[in-house]
mmCIF file of C-alpha atoms in Angstrom:
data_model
loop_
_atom_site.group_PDB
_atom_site.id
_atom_site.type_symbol
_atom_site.label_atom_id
_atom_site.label_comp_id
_atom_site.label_asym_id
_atom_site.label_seq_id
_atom_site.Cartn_x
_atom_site.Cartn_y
_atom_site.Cartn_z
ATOM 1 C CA UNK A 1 35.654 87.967 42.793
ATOM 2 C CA UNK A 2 34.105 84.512 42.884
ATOM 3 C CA UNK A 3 34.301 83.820 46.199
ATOM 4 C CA UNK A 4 32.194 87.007 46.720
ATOM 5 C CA UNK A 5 29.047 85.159 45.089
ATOM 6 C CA UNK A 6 26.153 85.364 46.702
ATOM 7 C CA UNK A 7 23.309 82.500 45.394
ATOM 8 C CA UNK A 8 19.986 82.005 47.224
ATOM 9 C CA UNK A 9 16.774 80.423 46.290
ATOM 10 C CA UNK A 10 13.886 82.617 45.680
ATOM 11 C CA UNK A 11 11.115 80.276 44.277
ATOM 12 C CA UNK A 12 10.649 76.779 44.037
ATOM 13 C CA UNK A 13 7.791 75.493 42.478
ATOM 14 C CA UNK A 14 6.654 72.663 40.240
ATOM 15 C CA UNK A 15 10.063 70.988 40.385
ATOM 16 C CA UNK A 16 11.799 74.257 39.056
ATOM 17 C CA UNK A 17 14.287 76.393 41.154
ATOM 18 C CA UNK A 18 14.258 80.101 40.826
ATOM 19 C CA UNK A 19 17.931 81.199 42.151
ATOM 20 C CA UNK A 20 18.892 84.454 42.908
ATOM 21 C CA UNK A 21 22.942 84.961 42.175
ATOM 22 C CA UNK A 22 24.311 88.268 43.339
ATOM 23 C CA UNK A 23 28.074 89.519 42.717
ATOM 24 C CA UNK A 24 29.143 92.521 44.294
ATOM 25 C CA UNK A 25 30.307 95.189 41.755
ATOM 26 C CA UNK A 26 34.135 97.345 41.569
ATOM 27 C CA UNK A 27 31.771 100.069 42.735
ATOM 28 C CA UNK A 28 29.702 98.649 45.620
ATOM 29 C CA UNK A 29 33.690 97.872 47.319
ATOM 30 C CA UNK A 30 34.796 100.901 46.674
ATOM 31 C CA UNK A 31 31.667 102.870 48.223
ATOM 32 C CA UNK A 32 32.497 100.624 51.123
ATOM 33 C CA UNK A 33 35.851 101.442 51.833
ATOM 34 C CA UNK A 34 37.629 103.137 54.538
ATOM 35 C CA UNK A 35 40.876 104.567 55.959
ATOM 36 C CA UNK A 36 41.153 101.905 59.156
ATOM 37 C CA UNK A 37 43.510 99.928 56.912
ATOM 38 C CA UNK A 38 45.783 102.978 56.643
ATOM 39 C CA UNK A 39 44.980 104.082 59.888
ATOM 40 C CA UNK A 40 45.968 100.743 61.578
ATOM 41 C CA UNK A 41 49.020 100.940 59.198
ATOM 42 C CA UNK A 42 49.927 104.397 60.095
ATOM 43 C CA UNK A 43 49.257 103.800 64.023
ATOM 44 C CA UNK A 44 51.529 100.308 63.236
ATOM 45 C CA UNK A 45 54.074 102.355 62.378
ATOM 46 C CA UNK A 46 53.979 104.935 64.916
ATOM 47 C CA UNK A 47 53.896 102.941 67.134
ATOM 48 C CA UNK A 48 56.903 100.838 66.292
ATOM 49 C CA UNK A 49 59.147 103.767 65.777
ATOM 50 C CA UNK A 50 58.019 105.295 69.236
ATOM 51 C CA UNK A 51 59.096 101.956 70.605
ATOM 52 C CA UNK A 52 62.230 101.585 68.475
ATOM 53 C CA UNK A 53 63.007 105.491 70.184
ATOM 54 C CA UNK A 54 62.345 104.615 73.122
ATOM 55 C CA UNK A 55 64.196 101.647 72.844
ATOM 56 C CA UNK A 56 67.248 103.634 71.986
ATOM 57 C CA UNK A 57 66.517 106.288 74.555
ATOM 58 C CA UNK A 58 66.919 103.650 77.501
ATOM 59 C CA UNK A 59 69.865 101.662 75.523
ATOM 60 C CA UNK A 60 71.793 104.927 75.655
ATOM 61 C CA UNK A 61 70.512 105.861 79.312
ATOM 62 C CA UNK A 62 72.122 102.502 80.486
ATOM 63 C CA UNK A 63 75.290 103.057 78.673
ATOM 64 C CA UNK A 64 75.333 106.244 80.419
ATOM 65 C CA UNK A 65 74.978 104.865 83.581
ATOM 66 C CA UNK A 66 77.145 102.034 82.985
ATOM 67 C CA UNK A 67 80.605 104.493 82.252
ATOM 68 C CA UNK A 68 79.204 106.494 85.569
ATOM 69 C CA UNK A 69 79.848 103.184 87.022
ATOM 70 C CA UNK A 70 82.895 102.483 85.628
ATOM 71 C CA UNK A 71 84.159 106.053 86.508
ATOM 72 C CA UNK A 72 83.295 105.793 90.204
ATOM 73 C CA UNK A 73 84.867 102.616 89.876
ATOM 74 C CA UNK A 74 87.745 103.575 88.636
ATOM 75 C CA UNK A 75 88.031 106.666 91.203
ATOM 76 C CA UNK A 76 86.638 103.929 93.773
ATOM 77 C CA UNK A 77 89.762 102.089 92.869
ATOM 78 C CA UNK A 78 92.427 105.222 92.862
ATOM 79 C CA UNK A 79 90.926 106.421 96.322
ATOM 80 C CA UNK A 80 91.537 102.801 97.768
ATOM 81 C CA UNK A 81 94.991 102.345 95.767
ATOM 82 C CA UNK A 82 95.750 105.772 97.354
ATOM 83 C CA UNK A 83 94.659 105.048 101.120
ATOM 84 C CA UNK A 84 96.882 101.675 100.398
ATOM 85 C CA UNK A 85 100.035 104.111 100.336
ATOM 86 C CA UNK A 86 98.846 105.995 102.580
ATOM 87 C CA UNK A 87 98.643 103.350 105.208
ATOM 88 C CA UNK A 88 101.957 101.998 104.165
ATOM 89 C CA UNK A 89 104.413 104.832 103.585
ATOM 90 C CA UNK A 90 105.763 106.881 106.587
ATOM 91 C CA UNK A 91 103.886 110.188 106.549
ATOM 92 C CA UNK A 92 107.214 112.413 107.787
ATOM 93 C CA UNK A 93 109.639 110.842 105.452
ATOM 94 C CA UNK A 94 107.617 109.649 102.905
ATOM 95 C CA UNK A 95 109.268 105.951 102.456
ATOM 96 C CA UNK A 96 107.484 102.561 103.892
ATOM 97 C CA UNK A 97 106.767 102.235 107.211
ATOM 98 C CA UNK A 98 106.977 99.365 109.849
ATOM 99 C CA UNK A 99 103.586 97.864 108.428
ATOM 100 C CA UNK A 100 104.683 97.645 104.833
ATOM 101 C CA UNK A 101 108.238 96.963 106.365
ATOM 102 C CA UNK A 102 107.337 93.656 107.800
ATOM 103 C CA UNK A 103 104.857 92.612 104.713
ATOM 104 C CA UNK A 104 107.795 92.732 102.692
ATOM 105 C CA UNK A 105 110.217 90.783 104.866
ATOM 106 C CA UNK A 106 107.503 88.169 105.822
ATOM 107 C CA UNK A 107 107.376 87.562 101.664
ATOM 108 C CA UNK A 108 110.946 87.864 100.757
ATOM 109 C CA UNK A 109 111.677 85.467 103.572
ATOM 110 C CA UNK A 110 109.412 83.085 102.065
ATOM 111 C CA UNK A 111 110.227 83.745 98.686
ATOM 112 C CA UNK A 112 114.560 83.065 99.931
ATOM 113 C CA UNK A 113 112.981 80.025 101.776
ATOM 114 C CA UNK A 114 111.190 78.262 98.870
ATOM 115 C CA UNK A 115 114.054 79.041 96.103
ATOM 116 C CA UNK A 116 116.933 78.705 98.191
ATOM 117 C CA UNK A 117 117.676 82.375 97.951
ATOM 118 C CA UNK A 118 119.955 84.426 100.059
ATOM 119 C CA UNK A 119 118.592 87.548 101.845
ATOM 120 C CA UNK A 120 120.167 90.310 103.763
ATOM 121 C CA UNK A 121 118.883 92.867 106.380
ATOM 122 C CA UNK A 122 120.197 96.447 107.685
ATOM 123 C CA UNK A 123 119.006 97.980 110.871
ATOM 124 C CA UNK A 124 120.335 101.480 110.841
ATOM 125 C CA UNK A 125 119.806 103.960 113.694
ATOM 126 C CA UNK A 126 121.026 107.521 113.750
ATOM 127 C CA UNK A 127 123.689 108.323 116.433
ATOM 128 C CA UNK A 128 122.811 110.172 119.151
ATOM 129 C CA UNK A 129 119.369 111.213 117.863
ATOM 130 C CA UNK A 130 117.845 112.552 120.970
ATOM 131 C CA UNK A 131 120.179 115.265 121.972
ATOM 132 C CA UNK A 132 119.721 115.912 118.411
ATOM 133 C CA UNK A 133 116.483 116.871 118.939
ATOM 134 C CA UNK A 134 117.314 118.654 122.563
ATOM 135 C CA UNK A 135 120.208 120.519 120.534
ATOM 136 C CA UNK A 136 118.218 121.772 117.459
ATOM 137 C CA UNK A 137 114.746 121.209 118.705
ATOM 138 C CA UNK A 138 111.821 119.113 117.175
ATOM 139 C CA UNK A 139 111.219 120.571 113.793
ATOM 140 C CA UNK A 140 115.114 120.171 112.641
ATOM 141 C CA UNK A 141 115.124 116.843 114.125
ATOM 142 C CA UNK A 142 112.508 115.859 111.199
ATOM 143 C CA UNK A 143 113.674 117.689 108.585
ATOM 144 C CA UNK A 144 117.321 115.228 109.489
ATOM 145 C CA UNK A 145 114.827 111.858 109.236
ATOM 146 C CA UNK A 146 114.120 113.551 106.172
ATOM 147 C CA UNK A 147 116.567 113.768 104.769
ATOM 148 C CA UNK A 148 118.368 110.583 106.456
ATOM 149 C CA UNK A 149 115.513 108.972 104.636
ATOM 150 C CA UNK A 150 115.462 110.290 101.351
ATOM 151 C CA UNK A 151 119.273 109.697 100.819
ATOM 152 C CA UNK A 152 119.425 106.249 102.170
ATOM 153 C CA UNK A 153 117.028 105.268 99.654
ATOM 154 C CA UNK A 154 118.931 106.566 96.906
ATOM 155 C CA UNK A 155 121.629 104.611 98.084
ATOM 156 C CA UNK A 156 119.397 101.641 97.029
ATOM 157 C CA UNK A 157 120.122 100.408 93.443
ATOM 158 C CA UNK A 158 117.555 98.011 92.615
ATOM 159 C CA UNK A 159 113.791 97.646 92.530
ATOM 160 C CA UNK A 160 113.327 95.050 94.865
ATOM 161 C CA UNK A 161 115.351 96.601 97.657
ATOM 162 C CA UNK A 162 113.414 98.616 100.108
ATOM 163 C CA UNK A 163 114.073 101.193 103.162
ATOM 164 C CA UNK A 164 111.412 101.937 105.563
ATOM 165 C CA UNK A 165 111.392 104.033 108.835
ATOM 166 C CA UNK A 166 110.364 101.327 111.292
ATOM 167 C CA UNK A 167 110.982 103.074 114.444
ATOM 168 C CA UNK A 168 111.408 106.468 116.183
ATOM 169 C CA UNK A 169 115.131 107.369 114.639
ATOM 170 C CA UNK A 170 115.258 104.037 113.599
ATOM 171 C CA UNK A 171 115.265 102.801 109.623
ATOM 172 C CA UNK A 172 115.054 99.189 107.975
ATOM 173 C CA UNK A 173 116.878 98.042 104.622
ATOM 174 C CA UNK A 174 115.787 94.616 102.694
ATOM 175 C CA UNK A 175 118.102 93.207 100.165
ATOM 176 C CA UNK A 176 116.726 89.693 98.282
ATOM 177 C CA UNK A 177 118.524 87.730 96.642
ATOM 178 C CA UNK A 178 121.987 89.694 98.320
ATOM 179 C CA UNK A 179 124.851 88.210 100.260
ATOM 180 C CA UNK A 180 127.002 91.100 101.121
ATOM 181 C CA UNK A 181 124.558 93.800 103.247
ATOM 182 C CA UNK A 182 127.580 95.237 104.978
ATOM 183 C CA UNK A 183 128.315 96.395 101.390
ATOM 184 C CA UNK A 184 125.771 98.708 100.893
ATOM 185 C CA UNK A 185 125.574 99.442 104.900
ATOM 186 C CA UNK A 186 129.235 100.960 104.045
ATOM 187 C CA UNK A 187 127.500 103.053 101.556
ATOM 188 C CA UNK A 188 124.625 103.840 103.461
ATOM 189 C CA UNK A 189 127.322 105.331 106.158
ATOM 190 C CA UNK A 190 129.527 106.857 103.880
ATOM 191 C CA UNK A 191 126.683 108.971 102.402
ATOM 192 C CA UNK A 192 126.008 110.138 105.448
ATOM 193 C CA UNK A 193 129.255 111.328 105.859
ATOM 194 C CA UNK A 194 129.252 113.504 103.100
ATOM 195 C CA UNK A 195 125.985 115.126 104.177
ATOM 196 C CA UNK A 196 127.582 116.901 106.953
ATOM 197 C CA UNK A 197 124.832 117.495 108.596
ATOM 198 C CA UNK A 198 125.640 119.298 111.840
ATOM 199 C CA UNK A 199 125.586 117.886 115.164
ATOM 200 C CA UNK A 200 127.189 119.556 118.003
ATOM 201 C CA UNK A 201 125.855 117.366 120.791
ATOM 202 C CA UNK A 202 127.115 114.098 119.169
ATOM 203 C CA UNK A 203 129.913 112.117 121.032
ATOM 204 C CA UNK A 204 131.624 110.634 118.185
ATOM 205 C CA UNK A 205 131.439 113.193 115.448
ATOM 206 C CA UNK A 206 130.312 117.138 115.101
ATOM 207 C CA UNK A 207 128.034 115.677 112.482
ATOM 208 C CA UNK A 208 124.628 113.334 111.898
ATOM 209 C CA UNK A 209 126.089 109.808 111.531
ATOM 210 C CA UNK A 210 124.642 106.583 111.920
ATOM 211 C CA UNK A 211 124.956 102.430 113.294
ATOM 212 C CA UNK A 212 124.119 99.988 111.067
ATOM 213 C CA UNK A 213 123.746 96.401 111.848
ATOM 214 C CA UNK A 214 123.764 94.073 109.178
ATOM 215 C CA UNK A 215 122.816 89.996 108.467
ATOM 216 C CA UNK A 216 123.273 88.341 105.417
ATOM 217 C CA UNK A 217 121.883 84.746 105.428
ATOM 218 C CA UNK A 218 123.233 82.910 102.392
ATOM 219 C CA UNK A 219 120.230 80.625 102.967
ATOM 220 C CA UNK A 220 117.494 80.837 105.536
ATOM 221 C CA UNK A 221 117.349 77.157 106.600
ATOM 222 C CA UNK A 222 117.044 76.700 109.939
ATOM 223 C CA UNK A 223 115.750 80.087 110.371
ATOM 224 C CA UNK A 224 112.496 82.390 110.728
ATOM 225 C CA UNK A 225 112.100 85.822 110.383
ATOM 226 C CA UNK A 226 112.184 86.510 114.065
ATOM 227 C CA UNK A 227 115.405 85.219 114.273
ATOM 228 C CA UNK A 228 116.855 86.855 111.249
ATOM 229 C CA UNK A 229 115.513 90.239 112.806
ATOM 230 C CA UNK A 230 117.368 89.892 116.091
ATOM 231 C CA UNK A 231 120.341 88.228 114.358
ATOM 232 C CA UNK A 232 120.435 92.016 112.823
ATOM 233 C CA UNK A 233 119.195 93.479 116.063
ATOM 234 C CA UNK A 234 122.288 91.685 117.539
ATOM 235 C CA UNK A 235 124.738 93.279 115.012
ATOM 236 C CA UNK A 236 123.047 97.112 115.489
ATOM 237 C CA UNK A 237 123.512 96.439 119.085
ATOM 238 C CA UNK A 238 126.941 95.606 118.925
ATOM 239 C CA UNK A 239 127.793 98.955 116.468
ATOM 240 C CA UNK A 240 126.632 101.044 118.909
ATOM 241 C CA UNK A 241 128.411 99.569 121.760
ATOM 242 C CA UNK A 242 131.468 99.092 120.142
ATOM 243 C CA UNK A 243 131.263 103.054 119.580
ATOM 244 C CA UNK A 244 128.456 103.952 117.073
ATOM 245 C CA UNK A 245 129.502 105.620 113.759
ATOM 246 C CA UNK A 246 130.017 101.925 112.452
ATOM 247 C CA UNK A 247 129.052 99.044 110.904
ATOM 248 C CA UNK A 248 128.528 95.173 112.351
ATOM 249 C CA UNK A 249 128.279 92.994 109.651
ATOM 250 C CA UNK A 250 126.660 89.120 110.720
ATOM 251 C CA UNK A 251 126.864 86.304 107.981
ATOM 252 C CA UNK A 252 125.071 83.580 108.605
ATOM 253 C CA UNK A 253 125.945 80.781 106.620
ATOM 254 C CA UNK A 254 123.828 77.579 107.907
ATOM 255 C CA UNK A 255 122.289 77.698 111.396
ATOM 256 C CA UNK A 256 125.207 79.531 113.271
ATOM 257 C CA UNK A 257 125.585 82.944 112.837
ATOM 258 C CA UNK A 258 129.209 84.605 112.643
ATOM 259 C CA UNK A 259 130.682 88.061 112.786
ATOM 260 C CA UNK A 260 132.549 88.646 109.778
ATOM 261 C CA UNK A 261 133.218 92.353 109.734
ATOM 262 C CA UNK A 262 133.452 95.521 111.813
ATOM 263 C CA UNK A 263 133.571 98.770 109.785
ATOM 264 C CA UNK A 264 134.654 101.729 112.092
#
């Protein structure tokens, strides 16, 4: 408790110094002493564990909000995946449509184009579909695109190849990396065959059949995807004049095409 010594000089006289030392005792501290130590102690401590709680309360409040976020996201990201389909798939037969249709041929084309790949396309129209339609009425005519539709693409064997509906009666089939279309055009008509499905008011057959017109570029050099279209166009064109219920099958092998098969 030294440094608690008081000294100071009471009387100086006749070269002598009185001085006065005081010391404070145990007992004149502990008469002194309050509780603001503790309090501020206490209140230190309060205070840091409201603030640690509070702390905690917003940490979890903004990991709360944070997987509300990611949950909207995520049924953000369904909706939109959803409407996607939805403005690609044909909403009667429930396969592509024309939009997704041509998205698909625009990159397969390039894909063939940049790794020398061959590619072939079907145009396949159903025989006679308007009296169809006049025969049977509207509601039958759909439940035939139907089912056109849905058997058609189970023709289809792998991933990549694709049907879609891209007209009125009218369907489209893409086949990378495939040099003989008028293969699976033969087994695109054949199942339709064995569907039976009836059709008085045909011309060529008392049941649903269909045209196909098929091109099969071994390499699309020389070529763009308008002209690989019509080069198909071409062969549906000629199926149906020739007497529909067939198949004409265009190869194109270099830059001029050539009709290699007719499948009655």
């Amino acid at each position: 408790m030294k440094q608690f010594l008081n000294s100071q000089t009471v009387l100086d006289i006749g070269g002598r110094r009185w001085v006065l030392n005081a010391r404070p005792t145990e007992y004149y501290f502990s008469e002194r002493r309050t509780t603001m130590p503790w309090l501020v102690l206490i209140g230190g401590n309060l205070f840091f564990a409201f603030a640690t709680l509070f702390g905690f309360i917003i940490l979890r409040r903004n990991r709360a909000i944070n997987r509300a976020i990611d949950i909207k996201n995520q049924e953000l990201n369904a909706a939109n995946a959803r409407l996607e389909r939805l403005t690609k798939t044909d909403c009667l037969t429930g396969i592509s449509n024309r939009r997704c249709f041509d998205e698909y041929l625009d990159q397969e084309f390039r894909r063939a184009a940049r790794e020398g790949k061959p590619i072939a396309l079907l145009l396949i129209d159903i025989d006679y579909f308007k009296a169809f339609n006049d025969t049977y009425g509207h509601q039958a005519g759909d439940r035939c695109l139907t089912l056109v539709a849905t058997e058609l693409e189970r023709t289809l064997k792998r991933p990549a190849d694709m049907i879609a509906r891209i007209g009125g009666e009218e369907f489209g089939v893409l086949l990378p990396n495939t040099t003989n279309g008028e293969v699976v055009a033969k087994q695109c008509k054949a199942v339709l065959e064995r569907l039976a499905i009836e059709h008085k008011a045909s011309d060529v057959y008392p049941f649903v059949t269909i045209s196909i017109g098929v091109v099969s570029a071994m390499s699309v050099a020389n070529q763009t995807i308008e002209s690989l279209f019509n080069t198909a166009d071409a062969a549906l064109y000629q199926a149906k004049k020739g007497g529909r219920n067939r198949v004409r099958a265009i190869k194109i092998n270099g830059e001029v095409p050539k009709v290699l098969v007719s499948l009655c």
